[in-house]
Amino acid sequence: MHLKFILSILLLNVSLTSWAIDPFTVELYDSSCTICHGGGVGGAPKSFDAKVWAERLAKGNDVLLGNIISGFNGMPPLGMCSDCTKEDFVDLIGYMSTEKPE
């Protein structure tokens, strides 16, 4: 039983790591998100700080997407990525909420 759990965690980690370094997502992050999330400007959750993102992720993607699309606190609607799709935003959330890839 413990072996299955450990293997599932390892598999999840590998899949998230592979997914998190998608070049297109990194490009979107660099051009649209890093200006605020890179340093936690204006209360934005700081990128690559899993602890900071944990409480936000607990709310679910629907809430997070709603905040991104409508704007939230100091974040304007759609952030700085007016061309991003919902899928792009989901990928960006996943990328920013994980530990920084090497």
Tab-separated table of N, CA and C in Angstrom:
chain	number	residue	atom	x	y	z
A	1	MET	N	0.819	-1.188	0.000
A	1	MET	CA	0.000	0.000	0.000
A	1	MET	C	0.871	1.263	0.000
A	2	HIS	N	1.887	1.264	0.858
A	2	HIS	CA	2.772	2.419	0.914
A	2	HIS	C	3.543	2.593	-0.386
A	3	LEU	N	3.902	1.501	-1.002
A	3	LEU	CA	4.641	1.559	-2.257
A	3	LEU	C	3.799	2.223	-3.347
A	4	LYS	N	2.511	1.885	-3.425
A	4	LYS	CA	1.632	2.511	-4.417
A	4	LYS	C	1.543	4.012	-4.179
A	5	PHE	N	1.437	4.406	-2.926
A	5	PHE	CA	1.355	5.826	-2.587
A	5	PHE	C	2.633	6.547	-3.003
A	6	ILE	N	3.767	5.986	-2.651
A	6	ILE	CA	5.049	6.597	-2.993
A	6	ILE	C	5.221	6.687	-4.503
A	7	LEU	N	4.870	5.624	-5.208
A	7	LEU	CA	4.976	5.647	-6.669
A	7	LEU	C	4.051	6.688	-7.285
A	8	SER	N	2.852	6.836	-6.746
A	8	SER	CA	1.929	7.831	-7.294
A	8	SER	C	2.451	9.243	-7.064
A	9	ILE	N	3.056	9.493	-5.911
A	9	ILE	CA	3.647	10.805	-5.640
A	9	ILE	C	4.810	11.069	-6.590
A	10	LEU	N	5.661	10.088	-6.787
A	10	LEU	CA	6.784	10.252	-7.711
A	10	LEU	C	6.304	10.505	-9.132
A	11	LEU	N	5.303	9.777	-9.566
A	11	LEU	CA	4.756	9.960	-10.905
A	11	LEU	C	4.149	11.347	-11.055
A	12	LEU	N	3.417	11.798	-10.057
A	12	LEU	CA	2.833	13.136	-10.088
A	12	LEU	C	3.930	14.181	-10.168
A	13	ASN	N	4.972	14.025	-9.383
A	13	ASN	CA	6.078	14.968	-9.389
A	13	ASN	C	6.750	15.017	-10.755
A	14	VAL	N	6.986	13.882	-11.363
A	14	VAL	CA	7.606	13.832	-12.686
A	14	VAL	C	6.707	14.496	-13.717
A	15	SER	N	5.412	14.215	-13.674
A	15	SER	CA	4.511	14.800	-14.669
A	15	SER	C	4.386	16.301	-14.479
A	16	LEU	N	4.344	16.785	-13.238
A	16	LEU	CA	4.268	18.226	-13.007
A	16	LEU	C	5.558	18.912	-13.431
A	17	THR	N	6.684	18.287	-13.166
A	17	THR	CA	7.953	18.877	-13.548
A	17	THR	C	8.061	18.964	-15.063
A	18	SER	N	7.685	17.916	-15.765
A	18	SER	CA	7.736	17.930	-17.223
A	18	SER	C	6.796	18.981	-17.782
A	19	TRP	N	5.625	19.073	-17.187
A	19	TRP	CA	4.627	20.023	-17.647
A	19	TRP	C	5.053	21.443	-17.334
A	20	ALA	N	5.654	21.652	-16.166
A	20	ALA	CA	5.972	22.994	-15.700
A	20	ALA	C	7.036	23.680	-16.548
A	21	ILE	N	7.831	22.938	-17.279
A	21	ILE	CA	8.886	23.572	-18.053
A	21	ILE	C	8.519	23.703	-19.534
A	22	ASP	N	7.223	23.644	-19.835
A	22	ASP	CA	6.759	23.857	-21.199
A	22	ASP	C	7.245	25.230	-21.674
A	23	PRO	N	7.980	25.298	-22.772
A	23	PRO	CA	8.545	26.565	-23.234
A	23	PRO	C	7.501	27.658	-23.485
A	24	PHE	N	6.338	27.300	-24.011
A	24	PHE	CA	5.310	28.307	-24.269
A	24	PHE	C	4.806	28.911	-22.966
A	25	THR	N	4.599	28.082	-21.954
A	25	THR	CA	4.144	28.579	-20.652
A	25	THR	C	5.204	29.486	-20.036
A	26	VAL	N	6.459	29.088	-20.149
A	26	VAL	CA	7.550	29.912	-19.622
A	26	VAL	C	7.587	31.254	-20.348
A	27	GLU	N	7.398	31.226	-21.655
A	27	GLU	CA	7.385	32.466	-22.443
A	27	GLU	C	6.239	33.378	-22.009
A	28	LEU	N	5.050	32.805	-21.827
A	28	LEU	CA	3.915	33.599	-21.348
A	28	LEU	C	4.202	34.186	-19.972
A	29	TYR	N	4.746	33.364	-19.093
A	29	TYR	CA	5.089	33.830	-17.747
A	29	TYR	C	6.072	34.999	-17.825
A	30	ASP	N	7.136	34.828	-18.605
A	30	ASP	CA	8.166	35.862	-18.706
A	30	ASP	C	7.624	37.165	-19.276
A	31	SER	N	6.694	37.078	-20.212
A	31	SER	CA	6.188	38.288	-20.855
A	31	SER	C	4.993	38.909	-20.137
A	32	SER	N	4.297	38.140	-19.304
A	32	SER	CA	3.049	38.654	-18.743
A	32	SER	C	2.942	38.616	-17.223
A	33	CYS	N	3.613	37.703	-16.570
A	33	CYS	CA	3.359	37.468	-15.143
A	33	CYS	C	4.499	37.875	-14.224
A	34	THR	N	5.711	37.753	-14.726
A	34	THR	CA	6.870	37.919	-13.850
A	34	THR	C	6.979	39.315	-13.257
A	35	ILE	N	6.467	40.322	-13.954
A	35	ILE	CA	6.602	41.693	-13.469
A	35	ILE	C	5.971	41.870	-12.086
A	36	CYS	N	4.866	41.199	-11.830
A	36	CYS	CA	4.218	41.288	-10.513
A	36	CYS	C	4.489	40.058	-9.652
A	37	HIS	N	4.310	38.878	-10.238
A	37	HIS	CA	4.437	37.648	-9.461
A	37	HIS	C	5.890	37.280	-9.177
A	38	GLY	N	6.823	37.777	-9.977
A	38	GLY	CA	8.231	37.474	-9.750
A	38	GLY	C	8.728	37.947	-8.396
A	39	GLY	N	8.206	39.080	-7.937
A	39	GLY	CA	8.627	39.614	-6.643
A	39	GLY	C	7.497	39.779	-5.656
A	40	GLY	N	6.306	39.323	-6.017
A	40	GLY	CA	5.165	39.473	-5.122
A	40	GLY	C	4.692	40.915	-5.009
A	41	VAL	N	4.788	41.670	-6.085
A	41	VAL	CA	4.425	43.083	-6.094
A	41	VAL	C	2.930	43.266	-5.833
A	42	GLY	N	2.590	44.218	-5.000
A	42	GLY	CA	1.190	44.573	-4.751
A	42	GLY	C	0.362	43.453	-4.151
A	43	GLY	N	0.994	42.545	-3.452
A	43	GLY	CA	0.263	41.438	-2.843
A	43	GLY	C	0.065	40.240	-3.748
A	44	ALA	N	0.637	40.295	-4.953
A	44	ALA	CA	0.534	39.140	-5.861
A	44	ALA	C	1.273	37.961	-5.241
A	45	PRO	N	0.706	36.752	-5.321
A	45	PRO	CA	1.430	35.600	-4.784
A	45	PRO	C	2.736	35.391	-5.555
A	46	LYS	N	3.818	35.300	-4.818
A	46	LYS	CA	5.137	35.188	-5.433
A	46	LYS	C	5.288	33.852	-6.157
A	47	SER	N	5.791	33.931	-7.361
A	47	SER	CA	6.014	32.734	-8.179
A	47	SER	C	6.982	31.774	-7.513
A	48	PHE	N	6.723	30.493	-7.730
A	48	PHE	CA	7.595	29.397	-7.317
A	48	PHE	C	7.704	29.237	-5.800
A	49	ASP	N	6.732	29.795	-5.076
A	49	ASP	CA	6.669	29.623	-3.624
A	49	ASP	C	5.434	28.775	-3.333
A	50	ALA	N	5.634	27.474	-3.304
A	50	ALA	CA	4.513	26.536	-3.170
A	50	ALA	C	3.698	26.792	-1.910
A	51	LYS	N	4.350	27.216	-0.850
A	51	LYS	CA	3.645	27.481	0.408
A	51	LYS	C	2.664	28.649	0.248
A	52	VAL	N	3.098	29.701	-0.415
A	52	VAL	CA	2.240	30.867	-0.651
A	52	VAL	C	1.048	30.495	-1.530
A	53	TRP	N	1.280	29.623	-2.495
A	53	TRP	CA	0.229	29.245	-3.436
A	53	TRP	C	-0.738	28.205	-2.885
A	54	ALA	N	-0.346	27.483	-1.845
A	54	ALA	CA	-1.160	26.368	-1.342
A	54	ALA	C	-2.577	26.790	-0.974
A	55	GLU	N	-2.723	27.895	-0.255
A	55	GLU	CA	-4.071	28.322	0.144
A	55	GLU	C	-4.898	28.773	-1.057
A	56	ARG	N	-4.266	29.325	-2.045
A	56	ARG	CA	-4.990	29.736	-3.251
A	56	ARG	C	-5.428	28.516	-4.058
A	57	LEU	N	-4.530	27.555	-4.185
A	57	LEU	CA	-4.858	26.339	-4.927
A	57	LEU	C	-5.995	25.572	-4.264
A	58	ALA	N	-6.087	25.673	-2.954
A	58	ALA	CA	-7.157	24.980	-2.225
A	58	ALA	C	-8.537	25.503	-2.620
A	59	LYS	N	-8.602	26.717	-3.135
A	59	LYS	CA	-9.880	27.297	-3.571
A	59	LYS	C	-10.357	26.693	-4.882
A	60	GLY	N	-9.455	26.088	-5.634
A	60	GLY	CA	-9.805	25.455	-6.898
A	60	GLY	C	-9.567	26.357	-8.095
A	61	ASN	N	-9.384	25.724	-9.248
A	61	ASN	CA	-9.101	26.470	-10.475
A	61	ASN	C	-10.246	27.368	-10.907
A	62	ASP	N	-11.494	26.979	-10.628
A	62	ASP	CA	-12.616	27.826	-11.038
A	62	ASP	C	-12.549	29.188	-10.362
A	63	VAL	N	-12.240	29.200	-9.074
A	63	VAL	CA	-12.124	30.467	-8.341
A	63	VAL	C	-10.929	31.258	-8.854
A	64	LEU	N	-9.804	30.584	-9.014
A	64	LEU	CA	-8.609	31.274	-9.497
A	64	LEU	C	-8.821	31.839	-10.897
A	65	LEU	N	-9.425	31.052	-11.775
A	65	LEU	CA	-9.702	31.542	-13.130
A	65	LEU	C	-10.667	32.719	-13.101
A	66	GLY	N	-11.667	32.650	-12.249
A	66	GLY	CA	-12.603	33.766	-12.109
A	66	GLY	C	-11.891	35.038	-11.688
A	67	ASN	N	-10.966	34.913	-10.739
A	67	ASN	CA	-10.200	36.077	-10.287
A	67	ASN	C	-9.316	36.626	-11.398
A	68	ILE	N	-8.707	35.741	-12.167
A	68	ILE	CA	-7.843	36.185	-13.263
A	68	ILE	C	-8.670	36.887	-14.338
A	69	ILE	N	-9.763	36.284	-14.718
A	69	ILE	CA	-10.583	36.829	-15.803
A	69	ILE	C	-11.227	38.153	-15.409
A	70	SER	N	-11.719	38.241	-14.180
A	70	SER	CA	-12.415	39.451	-13.722
A	70	SER	C	-11.478	40.490	-13.134
A	71	GLY	N	-10.297	40.064	-12.734
A	71	GLY	CA	-9.388	40.938	-12.002
A	71	GLY	C	-9.586	40.706	-10.514
A	72	PHE	N	-8.544	40.911	-9.744
A	72	PHE	CA	-8.626	40.651	-8.306
A	72	PHE	C	-7.620	41.537	-7.589
A	73	ASN	N	-8.111	42.278	-6.606
A	73	ASN	CA	-7.273	43.232	-5.878
A	73	ASN	C	-6.543	44.116	-6.882
A	74	GLY	N	-5.221	44.116	-6.908
A	74	GLY	CA	-4.473	44.975	-7.824
A	74	GLY	C	-4.270	44.397	-9.210
A	75	MET	N	-4.721	43.159	-9.423
A	75	MET	CA	-4.524	42.517	-10.725
A	75	MET	C	-5.651	42.918	-11.672
A	76	PRO	N	-5.299	43.488	-12.824
A	76	PRO	CA	-6.346	43.851	-13.785
A	76	PRO	C	-6.959	42.604	-14.419
A	77	PRO	N	-8.159	42.734	-14.991
A	77	PRO	CA	-8.752	41.589	-15.692
A	77	PRO	C	-7.767	41.017	-16.723
A	78	LEU	N	-7.637	39.713	-16.710
A	78	LEU	CA	-6.734	38.956	-17.585
A	78	LEU	C	-5.260	39.220	-17.293
A	79	GLY	N	-4.985	39.839	-16.165
A	79	GLY	CA	-3.592	40.127	-15.820
A	79	GLY	C	-2.960	40.969	-16.901
A	80	MET	N	-1.834	40.576	-17.364
A	80	MET	CA	-1.140	41.280	-18.442
A	80	MET	C	-1.134	40.435	-19.711
A	81	CYS	N	-2.083	39.503	-19.807
A	81	CYS	CA	-2.100	38.566	-20.934
A	81	CYS	C	-3.496	38.520	-21.559
A	82	SER	N	-3.835	39.543	-22.293
A	82	SER	CA	-5.170	39.612	-22.892
A	82	SER	C	-5.392	38.558	-23.976
A	83	ASP	N	-4.327	37.971	-24.489
A	83	ASP	CA	-4.452	36.926	-25.509
A	83	ASP	C	-4.477	35.517	-24.931
A	84	CYS	N	-4.273	35.390	-23.629
A	84	CYS	CA	-4.231	34.062	-23.008
A	84	CYS	C	-5.611	33.412	-22.991
A	85	THR	N	-5.613	32.108	-23.171
A	85	THR	CA	-6.840	31.318	-23.061
A	85	THR	C	-6.969	30.823	-21.617
A	86	LYS	N	-8.127	30.248	-21.302
A	86	LYS	CA	-8.295	29.655	-19.975
A	86	LYS	C	-7.254	28.572	-19.741
A	87	GLU	N	-6.972	27.796	-20.768
A	87	GLU	CA	-5.964	26.742	-20.650
A	87	GLU	C	-4.579	27.331	-20.366
A	88	ASP	N	-4.270	28.459	-21.013
A	88	ASP	CA	-3.000	29.130	-20.736
A	88	ASP	C	-2.929	29.545	-19.271
A	89	PHE	N	-4.030	30.100	-18.762
A	89	PHE	CA	-4.046	30.535	-17.369
A	89	PHE	C	-3.903	29.356	-16.413
A	90	VAL	N	-4.540	28.240	-16.724
A	90	VAL	CA	-4.388	27.039	-15.890
A	90	VAL	C	-2.924	26.601	-15.889
A	91	ASP	N	-2.292	26.605	-17.058
A	91	ASP	CA	-0.880	26.238	-17.145
A	91	ASP	C	-0.004	27.220	-16.366
A	92	LEU	N	-0.323	28.511	-16.455
A	92	LEU	CA	0.450	29.519	-15.732
A	92	LEU	C	0.299	29.364	-14.223
A	93	ILE	N	-0.908	29.072	-13.771
A	93	ILE	CA	-1.127	28.823	-12.342
A	93	ILE	C	-0.264	27.643	-11.899
A	94	GLY	N	-0.306	26.566	-12.670
A	94	GLY	CA	0.496	25.392	-12.334
A	94	GLY	C	1.981	25.695	-12.312
A	95	TYR	N	2.424	26.462	-13.273
A	95	TYR	CA	3.843	26.812	-13.361
A	95	TYR	C	4.279	27.670	-12.179
A	96	MET	N	3.513	28.709	-11.887
A	96	MET	CA	3.895	29.625	-10.813
A	96	MET	C	3.762	29.011	-9.427
A	97	SER	N	2.910	28.008	-9.285
A	97	SER	CA	2.642	27.454	-7.954
A	97	SER	C	3.563	26.300	-7.574
A	98	THR	N	4.486	25.945	-8.443
A	98	THR	CA	5.436	24.873	-8.134
A	98	THR	C	6.794	25.476	-7.786
A	99	GLU	N	7.650	24.666	-7.237
A	99	GLU	CA	9.011	25.133	-6.960
A	99	GLU	C	9.687	25.459	-8.285
A	100	LYS	N	10.552	26.452	-8.268
A	100	LYS	CA	11.203	26.907	-9.498
A	100	LYS	C	11.987	25.773	-10.151
A	101	PRO	N	11.688	25.526	-11.427
A	101	PRO	CA	12.431	24.487	-12.146
A	101	PRO	C	13.881	24.917	-12.362
A	102	GLU	N	14.751	23.944	-12.404
A	102	GLU	CA	16.189	24.221	-12.612
A	102	GLU	C	16.468	24.478	-14.065
